[in-house]
Structures are given as structure tokens and as C-alpha cells.
mmCIF file of C-alpha atoms and ligand atoms in Angstrom:
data_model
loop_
_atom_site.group_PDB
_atom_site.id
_atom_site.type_symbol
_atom_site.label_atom_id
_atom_site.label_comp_id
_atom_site.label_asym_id
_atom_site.label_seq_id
_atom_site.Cartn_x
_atom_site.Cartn_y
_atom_site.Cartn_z
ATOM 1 C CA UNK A 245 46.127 80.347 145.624
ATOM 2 C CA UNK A 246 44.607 79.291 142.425
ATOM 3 C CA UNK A 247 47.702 76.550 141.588
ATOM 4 C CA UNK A 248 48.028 74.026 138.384
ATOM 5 C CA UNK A 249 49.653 70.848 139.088
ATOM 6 C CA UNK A 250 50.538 68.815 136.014
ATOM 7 C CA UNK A 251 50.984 64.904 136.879
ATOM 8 C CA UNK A 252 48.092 64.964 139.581
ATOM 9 C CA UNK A 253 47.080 61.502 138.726
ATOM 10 C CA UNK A 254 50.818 60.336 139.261
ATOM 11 C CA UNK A 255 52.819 58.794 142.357
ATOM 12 C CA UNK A 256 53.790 62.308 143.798
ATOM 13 C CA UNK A 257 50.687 64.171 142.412
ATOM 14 C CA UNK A 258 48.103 62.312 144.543
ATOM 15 C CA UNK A 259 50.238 63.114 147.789
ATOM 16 C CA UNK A 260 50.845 66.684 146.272
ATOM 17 C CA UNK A 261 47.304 67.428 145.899
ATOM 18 C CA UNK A 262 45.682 66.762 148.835
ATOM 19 C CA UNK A 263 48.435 68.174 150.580
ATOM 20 C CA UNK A 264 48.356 71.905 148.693
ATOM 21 C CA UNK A 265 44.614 71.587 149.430
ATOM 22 C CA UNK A 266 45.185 71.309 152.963
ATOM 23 C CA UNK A 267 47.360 74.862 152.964
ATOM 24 C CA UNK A 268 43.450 76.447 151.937
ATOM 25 C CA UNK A 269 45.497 76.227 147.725
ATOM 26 C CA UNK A 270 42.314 75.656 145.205
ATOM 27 C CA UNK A 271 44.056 72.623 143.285
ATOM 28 C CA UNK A 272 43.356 72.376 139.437
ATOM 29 C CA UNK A 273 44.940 68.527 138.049
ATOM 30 C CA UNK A 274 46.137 68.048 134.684
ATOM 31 C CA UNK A 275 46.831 64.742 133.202
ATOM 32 C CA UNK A 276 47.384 62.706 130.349
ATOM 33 C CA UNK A 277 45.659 59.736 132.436
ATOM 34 C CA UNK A 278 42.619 60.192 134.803
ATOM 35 C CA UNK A 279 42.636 60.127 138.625
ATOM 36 C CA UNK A 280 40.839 61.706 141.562
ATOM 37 C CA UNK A 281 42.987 65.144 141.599
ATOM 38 C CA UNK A 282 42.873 65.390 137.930
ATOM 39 C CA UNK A 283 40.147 68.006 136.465
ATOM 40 C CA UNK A 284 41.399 68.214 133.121
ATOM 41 C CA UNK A 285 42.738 65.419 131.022
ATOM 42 C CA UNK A 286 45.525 66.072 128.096
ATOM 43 C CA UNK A 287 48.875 67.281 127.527
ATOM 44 C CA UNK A 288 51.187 69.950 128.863
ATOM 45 C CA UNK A 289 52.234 69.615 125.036
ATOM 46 C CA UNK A 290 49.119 70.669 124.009
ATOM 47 C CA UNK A 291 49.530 74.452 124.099
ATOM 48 C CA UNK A 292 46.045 75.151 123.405
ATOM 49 C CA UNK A 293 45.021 73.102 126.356
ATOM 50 C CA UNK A 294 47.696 74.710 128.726
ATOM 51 C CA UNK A 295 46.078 78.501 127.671
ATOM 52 C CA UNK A 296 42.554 77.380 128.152
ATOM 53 C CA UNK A 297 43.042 75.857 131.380
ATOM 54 C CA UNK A 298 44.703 79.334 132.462
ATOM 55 C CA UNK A 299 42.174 81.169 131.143
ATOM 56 C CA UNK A 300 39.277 78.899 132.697
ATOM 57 C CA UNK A 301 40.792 78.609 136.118
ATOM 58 C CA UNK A 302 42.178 81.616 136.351
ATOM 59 C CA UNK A 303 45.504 80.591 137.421
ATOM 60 C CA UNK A 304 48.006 81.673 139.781
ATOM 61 C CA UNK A 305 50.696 79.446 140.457
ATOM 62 C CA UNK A 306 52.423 76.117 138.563
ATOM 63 C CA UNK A 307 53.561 72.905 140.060
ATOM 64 C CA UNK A 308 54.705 70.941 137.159
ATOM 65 C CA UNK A 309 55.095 67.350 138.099
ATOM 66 C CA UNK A 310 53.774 65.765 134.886
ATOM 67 C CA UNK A 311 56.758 63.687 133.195
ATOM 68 C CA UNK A 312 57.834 60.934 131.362
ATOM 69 C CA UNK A 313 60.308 59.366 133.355
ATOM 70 C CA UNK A 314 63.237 56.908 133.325
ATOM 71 C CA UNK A 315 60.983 53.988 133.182
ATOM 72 C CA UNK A 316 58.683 55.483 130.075
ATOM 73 C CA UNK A 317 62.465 54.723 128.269
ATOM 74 C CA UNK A 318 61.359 51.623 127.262
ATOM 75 C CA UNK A 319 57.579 52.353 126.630
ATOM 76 C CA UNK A 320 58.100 55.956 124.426
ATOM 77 C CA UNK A 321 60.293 57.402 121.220
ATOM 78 C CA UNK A 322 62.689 60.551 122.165
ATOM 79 C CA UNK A 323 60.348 62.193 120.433
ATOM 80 C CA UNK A 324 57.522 61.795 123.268
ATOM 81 C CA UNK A 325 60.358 62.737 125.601
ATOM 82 C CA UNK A 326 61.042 66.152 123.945
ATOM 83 C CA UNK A 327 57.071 66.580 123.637
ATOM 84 C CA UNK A 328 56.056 66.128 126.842
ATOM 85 C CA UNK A 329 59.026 67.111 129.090
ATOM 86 C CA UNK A 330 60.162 69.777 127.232
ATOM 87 C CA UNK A 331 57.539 71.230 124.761
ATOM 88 C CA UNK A 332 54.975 71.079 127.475
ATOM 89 C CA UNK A 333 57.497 72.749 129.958
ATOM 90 C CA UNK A 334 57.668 75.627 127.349
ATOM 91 C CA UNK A 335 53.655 75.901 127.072
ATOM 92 C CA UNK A 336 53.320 75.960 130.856
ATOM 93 C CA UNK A 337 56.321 78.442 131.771
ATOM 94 C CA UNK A 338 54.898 80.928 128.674
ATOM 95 C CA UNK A 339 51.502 80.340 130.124
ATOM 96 C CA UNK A 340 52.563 81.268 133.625
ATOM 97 C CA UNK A 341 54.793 84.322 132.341
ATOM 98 C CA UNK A 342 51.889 85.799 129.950
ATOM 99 C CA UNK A 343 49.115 85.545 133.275
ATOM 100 C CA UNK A 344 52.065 87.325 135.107
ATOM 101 C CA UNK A 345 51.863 84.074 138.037
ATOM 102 C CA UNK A 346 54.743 84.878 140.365
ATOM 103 C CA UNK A 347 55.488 81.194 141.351
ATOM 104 C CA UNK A 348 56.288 78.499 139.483
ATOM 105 C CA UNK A 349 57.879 75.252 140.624
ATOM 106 C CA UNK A 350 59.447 72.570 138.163
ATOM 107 C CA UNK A 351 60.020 68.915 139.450
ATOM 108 C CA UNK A 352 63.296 68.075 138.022
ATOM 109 C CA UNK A 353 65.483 65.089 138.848
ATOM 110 C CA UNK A 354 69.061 64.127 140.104
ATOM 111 C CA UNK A 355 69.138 61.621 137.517
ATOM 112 C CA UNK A 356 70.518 64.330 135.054
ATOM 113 C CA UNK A 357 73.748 64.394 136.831
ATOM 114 C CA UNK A 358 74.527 61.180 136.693
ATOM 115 C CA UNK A 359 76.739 60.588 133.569
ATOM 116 C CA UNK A 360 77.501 57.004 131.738
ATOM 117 C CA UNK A 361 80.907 56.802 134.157
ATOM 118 C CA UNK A 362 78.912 57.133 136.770
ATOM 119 C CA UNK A 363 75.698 54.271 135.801
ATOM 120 C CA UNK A 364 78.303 52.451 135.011
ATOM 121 C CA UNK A 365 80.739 52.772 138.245
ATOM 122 C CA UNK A 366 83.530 53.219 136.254
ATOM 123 C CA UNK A 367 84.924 55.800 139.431
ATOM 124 C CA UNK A 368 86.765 54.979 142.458
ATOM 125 C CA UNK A 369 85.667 57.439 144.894
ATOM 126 C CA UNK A 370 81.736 58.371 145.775
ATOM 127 C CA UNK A 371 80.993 61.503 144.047
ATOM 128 C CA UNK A 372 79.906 64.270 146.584
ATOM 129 C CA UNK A 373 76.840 65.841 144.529
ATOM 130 C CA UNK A 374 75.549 69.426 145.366
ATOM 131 C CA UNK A 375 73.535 71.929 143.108
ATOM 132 C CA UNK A 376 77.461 72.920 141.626
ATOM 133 C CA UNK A 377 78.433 69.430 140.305
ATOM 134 C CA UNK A 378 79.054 69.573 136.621
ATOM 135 C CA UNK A 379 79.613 70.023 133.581
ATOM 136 C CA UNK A 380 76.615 67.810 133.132
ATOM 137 C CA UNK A 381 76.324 64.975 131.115
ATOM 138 C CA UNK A 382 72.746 63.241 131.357
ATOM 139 C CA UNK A 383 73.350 59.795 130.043
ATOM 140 C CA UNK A 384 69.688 59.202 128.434
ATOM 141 C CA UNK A 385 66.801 60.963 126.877
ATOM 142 C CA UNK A 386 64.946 61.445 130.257
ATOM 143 C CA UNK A 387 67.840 63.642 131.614
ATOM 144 C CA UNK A 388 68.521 65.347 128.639
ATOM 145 C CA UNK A 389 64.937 66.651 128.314
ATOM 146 C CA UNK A 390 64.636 67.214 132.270
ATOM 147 C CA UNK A 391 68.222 69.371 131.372
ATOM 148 C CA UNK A 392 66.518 71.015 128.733
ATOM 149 C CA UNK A 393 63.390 71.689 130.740
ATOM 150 C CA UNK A 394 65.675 73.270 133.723
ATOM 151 C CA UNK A 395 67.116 75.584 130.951
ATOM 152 C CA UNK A 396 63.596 76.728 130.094
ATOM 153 C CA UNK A 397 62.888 77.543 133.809
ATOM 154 C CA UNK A 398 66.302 79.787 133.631
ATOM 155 C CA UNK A 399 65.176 81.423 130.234
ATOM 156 C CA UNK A 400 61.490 82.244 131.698
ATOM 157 C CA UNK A 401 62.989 83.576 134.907
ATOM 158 C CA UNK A 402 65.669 85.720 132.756
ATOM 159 C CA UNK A 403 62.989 87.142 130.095
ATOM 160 C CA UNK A 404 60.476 87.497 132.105
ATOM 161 C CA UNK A 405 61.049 87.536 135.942
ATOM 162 C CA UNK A 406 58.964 84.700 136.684
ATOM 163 C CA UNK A 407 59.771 83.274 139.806
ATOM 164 C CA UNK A 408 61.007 79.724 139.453
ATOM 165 C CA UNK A 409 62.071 76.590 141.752
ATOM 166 C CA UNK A 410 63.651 73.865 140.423
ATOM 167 C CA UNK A 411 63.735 70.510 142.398
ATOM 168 C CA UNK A 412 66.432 68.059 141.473
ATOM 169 C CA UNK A 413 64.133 65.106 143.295
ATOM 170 C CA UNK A 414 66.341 61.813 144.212
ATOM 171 C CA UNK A 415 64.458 58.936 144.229
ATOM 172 C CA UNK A 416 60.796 57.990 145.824
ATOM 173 C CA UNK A 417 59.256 55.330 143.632
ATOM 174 C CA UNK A 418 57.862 52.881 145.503
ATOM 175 C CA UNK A 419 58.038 49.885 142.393
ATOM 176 C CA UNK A 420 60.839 47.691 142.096
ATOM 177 C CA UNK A 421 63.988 49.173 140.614
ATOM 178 C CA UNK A 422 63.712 47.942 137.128
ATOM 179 C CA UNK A 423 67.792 47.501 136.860
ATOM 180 C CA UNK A 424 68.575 45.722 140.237
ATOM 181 C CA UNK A 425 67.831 42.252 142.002
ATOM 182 C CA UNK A 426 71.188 41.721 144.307
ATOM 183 C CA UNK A 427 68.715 41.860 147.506
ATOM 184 C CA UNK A 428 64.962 42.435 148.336
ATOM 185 C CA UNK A 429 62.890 45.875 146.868
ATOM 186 C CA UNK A 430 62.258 47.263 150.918
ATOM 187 C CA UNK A 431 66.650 46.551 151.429
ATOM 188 C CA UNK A 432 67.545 48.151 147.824
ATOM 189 C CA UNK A 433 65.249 51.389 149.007
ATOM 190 C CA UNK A 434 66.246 51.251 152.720
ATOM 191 C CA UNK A 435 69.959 51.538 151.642
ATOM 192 C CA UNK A 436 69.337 54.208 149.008
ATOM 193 C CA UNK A 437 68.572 56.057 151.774
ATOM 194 C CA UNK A 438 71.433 56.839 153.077
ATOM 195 C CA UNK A 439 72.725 58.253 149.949
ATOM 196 C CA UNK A 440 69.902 58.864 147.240
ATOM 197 C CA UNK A 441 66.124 58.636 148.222
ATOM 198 C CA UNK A 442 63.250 60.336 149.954
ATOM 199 C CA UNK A 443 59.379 59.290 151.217
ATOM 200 C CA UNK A 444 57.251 60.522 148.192
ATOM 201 C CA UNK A 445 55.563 62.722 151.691
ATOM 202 C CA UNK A 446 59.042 64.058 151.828
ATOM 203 C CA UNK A 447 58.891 65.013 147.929
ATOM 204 C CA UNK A 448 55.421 66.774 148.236
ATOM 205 C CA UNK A 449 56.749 68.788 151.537
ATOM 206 C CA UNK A 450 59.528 69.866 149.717
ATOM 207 C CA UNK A 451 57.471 71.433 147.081
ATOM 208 C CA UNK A 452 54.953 72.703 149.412
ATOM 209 C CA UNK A 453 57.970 74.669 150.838
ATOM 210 C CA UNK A 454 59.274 75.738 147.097
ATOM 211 C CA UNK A 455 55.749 77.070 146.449
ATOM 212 C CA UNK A 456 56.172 79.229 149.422
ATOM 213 C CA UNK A 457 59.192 80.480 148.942
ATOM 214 C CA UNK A 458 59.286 81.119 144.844
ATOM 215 C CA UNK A 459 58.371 84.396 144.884
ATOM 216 C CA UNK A 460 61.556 85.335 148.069
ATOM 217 C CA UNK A 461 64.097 83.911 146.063
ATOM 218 C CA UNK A 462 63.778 84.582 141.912
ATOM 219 C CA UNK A 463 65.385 81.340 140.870
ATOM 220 C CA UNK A 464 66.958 78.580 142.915
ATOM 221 C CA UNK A 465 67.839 74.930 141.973
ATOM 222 C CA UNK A 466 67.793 72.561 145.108
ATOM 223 C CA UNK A 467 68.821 68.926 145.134
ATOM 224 C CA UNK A 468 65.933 67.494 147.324
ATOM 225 C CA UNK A 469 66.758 63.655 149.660
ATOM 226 C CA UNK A 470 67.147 62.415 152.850
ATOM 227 C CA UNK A 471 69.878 64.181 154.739
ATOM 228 C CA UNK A 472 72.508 61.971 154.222
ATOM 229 C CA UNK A 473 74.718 60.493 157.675
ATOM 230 C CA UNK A 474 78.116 61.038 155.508
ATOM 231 C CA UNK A 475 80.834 63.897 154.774
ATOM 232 C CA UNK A 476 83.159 65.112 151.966
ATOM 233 C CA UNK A 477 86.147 62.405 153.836
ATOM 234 C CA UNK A 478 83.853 59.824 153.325
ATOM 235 C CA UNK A 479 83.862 59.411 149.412
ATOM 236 C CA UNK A 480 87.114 57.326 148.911
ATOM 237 C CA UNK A 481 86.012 54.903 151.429
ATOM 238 C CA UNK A 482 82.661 54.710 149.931
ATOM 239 C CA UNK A 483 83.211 53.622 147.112
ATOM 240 C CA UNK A 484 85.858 50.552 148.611
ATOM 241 C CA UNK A 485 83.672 49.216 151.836
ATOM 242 C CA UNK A 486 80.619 51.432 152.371
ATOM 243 C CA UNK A 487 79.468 49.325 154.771
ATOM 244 C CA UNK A 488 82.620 49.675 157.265
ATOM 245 C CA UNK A 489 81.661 53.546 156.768
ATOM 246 C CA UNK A 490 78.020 53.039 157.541
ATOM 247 C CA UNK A 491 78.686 51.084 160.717
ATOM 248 C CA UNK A 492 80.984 53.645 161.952
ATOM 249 C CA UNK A 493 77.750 56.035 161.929
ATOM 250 C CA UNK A 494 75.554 53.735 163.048
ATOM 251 C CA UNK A 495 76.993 50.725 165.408
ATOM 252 C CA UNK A 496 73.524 48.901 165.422
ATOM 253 C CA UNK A 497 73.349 48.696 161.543
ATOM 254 C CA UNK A 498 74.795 45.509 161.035
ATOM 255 C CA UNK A 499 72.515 43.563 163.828
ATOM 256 C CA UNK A 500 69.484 45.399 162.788
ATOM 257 C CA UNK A 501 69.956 44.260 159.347
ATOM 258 C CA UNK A 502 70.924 40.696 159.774
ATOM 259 C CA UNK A 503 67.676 40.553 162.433
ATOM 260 C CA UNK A 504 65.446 41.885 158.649
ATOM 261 C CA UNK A 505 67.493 39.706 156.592
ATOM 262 C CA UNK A 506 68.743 42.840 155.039
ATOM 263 C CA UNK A 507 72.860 43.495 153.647
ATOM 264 C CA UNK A 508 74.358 47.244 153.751
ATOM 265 C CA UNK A 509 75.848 48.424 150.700
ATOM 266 C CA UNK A 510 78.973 47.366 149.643
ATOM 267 C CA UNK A 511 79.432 50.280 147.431
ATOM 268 C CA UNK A 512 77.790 53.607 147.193
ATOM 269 C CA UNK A 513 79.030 55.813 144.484
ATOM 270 C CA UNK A 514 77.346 58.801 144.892
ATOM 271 C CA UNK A 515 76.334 61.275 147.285
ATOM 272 C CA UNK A 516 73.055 63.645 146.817
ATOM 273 C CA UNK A 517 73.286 66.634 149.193
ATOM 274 C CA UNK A 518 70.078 68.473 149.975
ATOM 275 C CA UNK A 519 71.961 71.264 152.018
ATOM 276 C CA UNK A 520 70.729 73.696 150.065
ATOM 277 C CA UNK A 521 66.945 72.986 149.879
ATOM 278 C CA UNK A 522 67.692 73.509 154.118
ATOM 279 C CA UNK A 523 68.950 76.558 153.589
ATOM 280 C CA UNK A 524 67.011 78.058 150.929
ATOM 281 C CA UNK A 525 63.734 76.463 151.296
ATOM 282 C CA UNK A 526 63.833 75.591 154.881
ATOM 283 C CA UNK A 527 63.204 72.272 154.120
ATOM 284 C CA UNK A 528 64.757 69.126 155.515
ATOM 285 C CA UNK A 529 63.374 65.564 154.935
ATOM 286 C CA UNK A 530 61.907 63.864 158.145
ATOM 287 C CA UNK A 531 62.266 60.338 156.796
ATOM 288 C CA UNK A 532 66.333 59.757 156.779
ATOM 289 C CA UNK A 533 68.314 55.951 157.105
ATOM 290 C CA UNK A 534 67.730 56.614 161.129
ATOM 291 C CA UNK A 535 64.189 56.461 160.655
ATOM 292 C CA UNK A 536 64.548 53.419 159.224
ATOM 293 C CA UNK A 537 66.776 51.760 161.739
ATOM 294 C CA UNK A 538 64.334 52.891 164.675
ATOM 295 C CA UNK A 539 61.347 51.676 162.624
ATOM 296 C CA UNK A 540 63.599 48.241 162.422
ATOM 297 C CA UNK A 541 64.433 48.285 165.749
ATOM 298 C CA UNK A 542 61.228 49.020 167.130
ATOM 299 C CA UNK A 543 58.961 46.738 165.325
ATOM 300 C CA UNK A 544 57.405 49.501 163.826
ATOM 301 C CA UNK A 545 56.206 49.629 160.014
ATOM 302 C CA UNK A 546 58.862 50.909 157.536
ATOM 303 C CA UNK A 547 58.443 54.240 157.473
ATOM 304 C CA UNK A 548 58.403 54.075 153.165
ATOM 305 C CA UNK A 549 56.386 52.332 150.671
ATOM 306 C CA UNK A 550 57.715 49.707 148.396
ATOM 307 C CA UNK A 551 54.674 48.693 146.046
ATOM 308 C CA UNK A 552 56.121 46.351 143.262
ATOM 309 C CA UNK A 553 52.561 46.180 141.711
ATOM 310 C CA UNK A 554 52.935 50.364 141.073
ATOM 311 C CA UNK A 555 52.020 51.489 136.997
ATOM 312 C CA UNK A 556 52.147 54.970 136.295
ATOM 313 C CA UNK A 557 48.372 55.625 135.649
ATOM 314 C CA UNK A 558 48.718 56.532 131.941
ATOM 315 C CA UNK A 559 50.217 53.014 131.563
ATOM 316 C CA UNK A 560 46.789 51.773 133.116
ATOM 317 C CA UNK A 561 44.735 54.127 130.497
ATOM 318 C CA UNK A 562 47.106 52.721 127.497
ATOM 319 C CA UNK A 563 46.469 48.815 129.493
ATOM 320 C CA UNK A 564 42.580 49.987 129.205
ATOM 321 C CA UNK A 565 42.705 50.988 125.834
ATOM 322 C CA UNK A 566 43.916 47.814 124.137
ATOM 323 C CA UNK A 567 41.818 45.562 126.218
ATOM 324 C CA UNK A 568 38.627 47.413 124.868
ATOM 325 C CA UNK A 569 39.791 47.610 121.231
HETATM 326 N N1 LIG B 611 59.489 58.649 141.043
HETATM 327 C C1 LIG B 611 60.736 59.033 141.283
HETATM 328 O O1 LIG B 611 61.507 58.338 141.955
HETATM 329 C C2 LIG B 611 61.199 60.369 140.737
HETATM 330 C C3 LIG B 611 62.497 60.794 141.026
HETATM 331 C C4 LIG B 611 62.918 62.045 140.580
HETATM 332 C C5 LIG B 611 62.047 62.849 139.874
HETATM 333 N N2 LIG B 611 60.803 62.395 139.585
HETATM 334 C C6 LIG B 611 59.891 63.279 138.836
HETATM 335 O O2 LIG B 611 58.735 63.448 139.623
HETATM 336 C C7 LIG B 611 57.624 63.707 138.778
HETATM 337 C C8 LIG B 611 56.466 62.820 139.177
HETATM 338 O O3 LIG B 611 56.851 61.461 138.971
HETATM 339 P P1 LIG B 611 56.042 60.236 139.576
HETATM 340 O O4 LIG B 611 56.995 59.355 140.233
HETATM 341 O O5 LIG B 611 54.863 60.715 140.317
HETATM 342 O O6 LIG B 611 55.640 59.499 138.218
HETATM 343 P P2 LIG B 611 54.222 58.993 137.713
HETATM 344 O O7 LIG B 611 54.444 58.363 136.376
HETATM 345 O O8 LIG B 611 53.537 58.214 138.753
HETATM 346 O O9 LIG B 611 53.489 60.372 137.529
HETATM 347 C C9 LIG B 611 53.749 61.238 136.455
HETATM 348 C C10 LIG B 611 52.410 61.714 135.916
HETATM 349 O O10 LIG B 611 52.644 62.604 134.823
HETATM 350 C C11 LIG B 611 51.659 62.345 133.848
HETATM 351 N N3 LIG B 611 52.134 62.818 132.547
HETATM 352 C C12 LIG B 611 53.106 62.270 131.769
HETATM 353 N N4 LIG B 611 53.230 62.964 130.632
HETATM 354 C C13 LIG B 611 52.332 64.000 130.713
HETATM 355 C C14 LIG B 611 51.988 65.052 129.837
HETATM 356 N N5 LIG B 611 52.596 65.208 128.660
HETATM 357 N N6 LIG B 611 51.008 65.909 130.222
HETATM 358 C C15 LIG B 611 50.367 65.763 131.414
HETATM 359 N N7 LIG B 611 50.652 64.761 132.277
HETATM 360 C C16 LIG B 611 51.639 63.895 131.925
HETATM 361 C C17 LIG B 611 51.462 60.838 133.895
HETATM 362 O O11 LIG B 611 50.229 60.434 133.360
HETATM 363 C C18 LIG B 611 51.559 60.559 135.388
HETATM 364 O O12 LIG B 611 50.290 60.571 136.011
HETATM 365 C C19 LIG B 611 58.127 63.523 137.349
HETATM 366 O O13 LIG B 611 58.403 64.786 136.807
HETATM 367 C C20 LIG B 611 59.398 62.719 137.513
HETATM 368 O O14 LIG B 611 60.303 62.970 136.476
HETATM 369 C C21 LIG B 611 60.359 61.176 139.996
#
């Protein structure tokens, strides 16, 4: 298929592209910052842009990756926010609809159901968090306009049949987490996944598998992560000694850490379930916390990457900008 992905110079996108390519898709980038999968360079905002590149490419199918994201907070105005994420969501959902594309999949993010009691861990039990959890409270302009953007997908599908997937993604940066320093990046990410993380490989199979199965299911809204080791009876004691819960799963944990110089977490206040995805999209993340205990216990690389030198590529372009003015 003829497909559009939006973000193709990003983090996922250059895993993403390569990847469609390799299932015979003919792969047409879009980005506000330049990169090796990117043909065409501007905004999903730009509605203009979005119907040319349709009508030029003749295209058949949308993966829309391109984003800001939670750490553009701190570089953008709302405004951008709303312009990008949900303007440009608009264009390329009206785009789709109008060239009657029956597949289009929309990278969304877990982070809009995390509210300010949860950031904060103002709760005493780990929340258990499927597709259902609600009502939803997004505590910052990322998650509102990813919210808003998610509505859009419903509306589209609604008004005009088009097919859409949403993926709530959990986490696969590979930077440093730009809120934490309690232990080292490769232990922060190792423990998030048991509970809220994937391999960005993991992220593009997912939508890989969404793109398949668009057109089957109408609309669905899967919560993509590791498969986490942990039930429903879990969450009180979660959230008081996770660690105590995690060695009860795994015995070896706590020598295999100590051995990397790693700690478990003490706390873990949250719980993203990708049962769903397994079910609907017949997808199921390869990469879970057992991977990385075997990896550990073998010898063997870790089977993620944690790159604390990482810059969105439109940061690079601004970076470029300013040093040539
Ligand atoms: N990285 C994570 O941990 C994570 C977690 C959940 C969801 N997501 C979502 O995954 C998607 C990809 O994120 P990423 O980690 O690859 O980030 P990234 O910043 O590396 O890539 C995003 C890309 O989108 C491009 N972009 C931004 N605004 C655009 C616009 N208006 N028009 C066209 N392109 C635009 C950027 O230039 C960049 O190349 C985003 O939608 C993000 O919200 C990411």
C-alpha cells in the first residue's frame, strides 16, 4: 500500500519506516525536520501540504506518528501543541476520509491517563490501567491535545467510516527521563518494564499489526507495552513494597540486580495492560522484564536502547538554525 507516515524522521519513525517497507508498503515521510525516511518536509498543520501530498502520492493509508511530545513542554506554547497534535490530526483524518483510505492508524499515548493524583503519587494502591480506565483527566497540554486528537479519530470513524486504530503507546524513549535521577537511565527503563515501557521495535510491530488489521475492526483503542508479570491482587501491594511483589515473580531478581548494580522499584503506581492489543491486534510485545533478566543473566546486551545523547530531530534543525544565523 501507498501509506503516509507523519514523524518519519523521529525515534519510532525511522524503525517504522524501514519496517512498513519491508511488508512490500511504498513509504511516503512527512516531517517538520529532515531525515532519511522523510520525502516531504512541513507540517501536518499545514492543510495545504497534507492535500497535496495526497494528491501527489496518491495515498492509501495513514500512520500518524508526528507529535510534539511531553518533552517539547518546555521547548513550545499550547498553542504549537493544539497546532500540531491536533489541527494537523484534523488535516490528515479529513485528508484520509475525502481519498476514501480505509486505514488509518493514530499513535496516541498512555500519558493521557495519567491524572495530577497520579504524577504526583498521591494514591495508595497501583492503578490497574486498561483501554476502560477513566473519566480521564490528562494533567498537561501534551495529553490534552493527544485526548483531543483521539476524539478526532472517533468523529472521522463516526462521519465517515474511516477505519481507525488508536495506540495508547507506553513508553520507548531511549533519552534520559527528564524528571528522574534516583538510579542509572538503563535501571530507571529496565524497571519501567515491568509496568510501563516497550522496545521502540516493539512500538513499530505494534503498528505494523494495527495497519493490518484497521480495516477488520472499524475503530479500536489499544493500550500498547510489555506484557506486564502482575495481576489485579497485586495493586495494593504495589504501591507499599513492589519489590517483595517482583521477587515473588521472579526469585533471581534481586541477585541479578545487585550483580548490574541495579535496585527494583520500591513503588510502582500504575499498571498499563496491553491485553487488548493481544486480542484485537494479535499483537504481544517480545521484549518484556524477562528479557531483560535473561539478557542480565546471560551476559548478553540489554535487549533496549538507552541513548542519553537522543534530540528529537526538529530540535537538531532549530540547533542548526541558530548556529547559522
Ligand atoms: N517516545 C515515547 O516514549 C512515546 C511514548 C508514547 C507515545 N509516543 C508518541 O510516539 C510518536 C513518536 O514519538 P517519538 O518518540 O518518535 O518522538 P520524536 O520527537 O523522536 O519524533 C516525533 C517526530 O514528529 C515530528 N513532528 C513534530 N511535529 C510535527 C508536525 N507538526 N508535522 C510533522 N512532523 C512533526 C518531529 O520532527 C519528530 O521527527 C509521537 O506521537 C509521540 O507522542 C512516544
Amino acid at each position: 500500500m501507498r501509506v503516509l507516515l507523519t514523524g518519519s524522521s523521529g525515534w519510532l519513525g525511522r524503525f517504522l519506516a524501514p519496517r512498513l517497507r519491508e511488508d512490500g508498503h511504498e513509504v511516503t515521510g512527512l516531517d517538520v525536520a529532515p531525515g532519511a525516511d522523510t520525502q516531504i518536509l512541513g507540517s501536518v498543520a499545514d492543510r495545504a501540504l497534507v492535500e497535496r501530498t495526497f494528491a501527489d502520492h496518491g495515498i492509501e493509508a495513514v500512520i500518524h506518528s508526528g507529535a510534539l511530545h511531553k518533552p517539547d513542554i518546555v521547548r513550545y506554547k499550547r498553542q504549537a501543541f493544539i497546532d500540531g497534535n491536533v489541527t494537523g490530526t484534523l488535516n490528515l483524518l479529513e485528508a484520509a476520509a475525502a481519498a476514501g483510505n480505509d486505514r488509518f492508524v493514530f499513535t496516541s499515548t498512555t500519558s493521557l491517563m495519567v491524572s495530577e493524583a497520579l504524577h504526583r503519587g498521591a494514591l495508595d494502591r497501583a492503578l490497574w490501567m486498561t483501554e476502560d480506565y477513566g473519566p480521564l483527566e490528562p494533567r498537561n497540554i501534551y495529553g490534552v491535545t493527544k485526548l483531543a486528537a483521539e476524539q478526532l479519530c472517533r468523529l472521522a470513524h463516526r462521519e465517515h467510516g474511516l477505519p481507525v486504530c488508536i495506540l495508547r503507546t507506553s513508553r520507548f524513549f531511549p533519552e534520559e527521563d527528564d524528571t528522574r535521577r534516583d538510579r542509572s537511565g538503563p535501571n530507571i527503563k529496565a524497571n519501567e518494564f515491568l509496568n510501563r515501557r516497550l522496545t521502540v521495535e516493539d512500538a513499530a510491530e505494534a503498528h505494523v499489526a494495527a495497519l493490518a488489521r484497521a480495516p477488520v475492526l472499524g475503530f479500536g483503542t489499544f493500550i500498547v507495552s510489555a506484557p506486564p508479570p502482575f495481576s489485579p491482587r497485586d495493586c495494593e501491594a504495589l504501591a507499599l513494597d513492589a519489590a517483595a511483589v517482583v521477587e515473588r515473580y521472579f526469585p533471581d531478581a534481586p541477585r541479578l540486580y545487585a550483580g548490574a548494580g541495579w535496585t527494583l522499584p520500591a513503588r510502582i503506581d500504575r499498571v498499563y495492560v496491553p491485553a487488548a492489543a493481544e486480542a484485537g491486534l494479535g499483537f504481544r510485545a517480545r521484549t518484556d522484564f524477562a528479557s531483560i533478566l535473561e539478557a542480565i543473566a546471560q551476559g548478553r546486551q540489554l535487549p533496549f536502547v538507552h541513548d542519553p545523547s537522543y534530540v528529537s530531530p526538529k530540535e537538531r534543525a532549530v540547533e542548526g538554525e541558530k548556529a547559522t544565523c
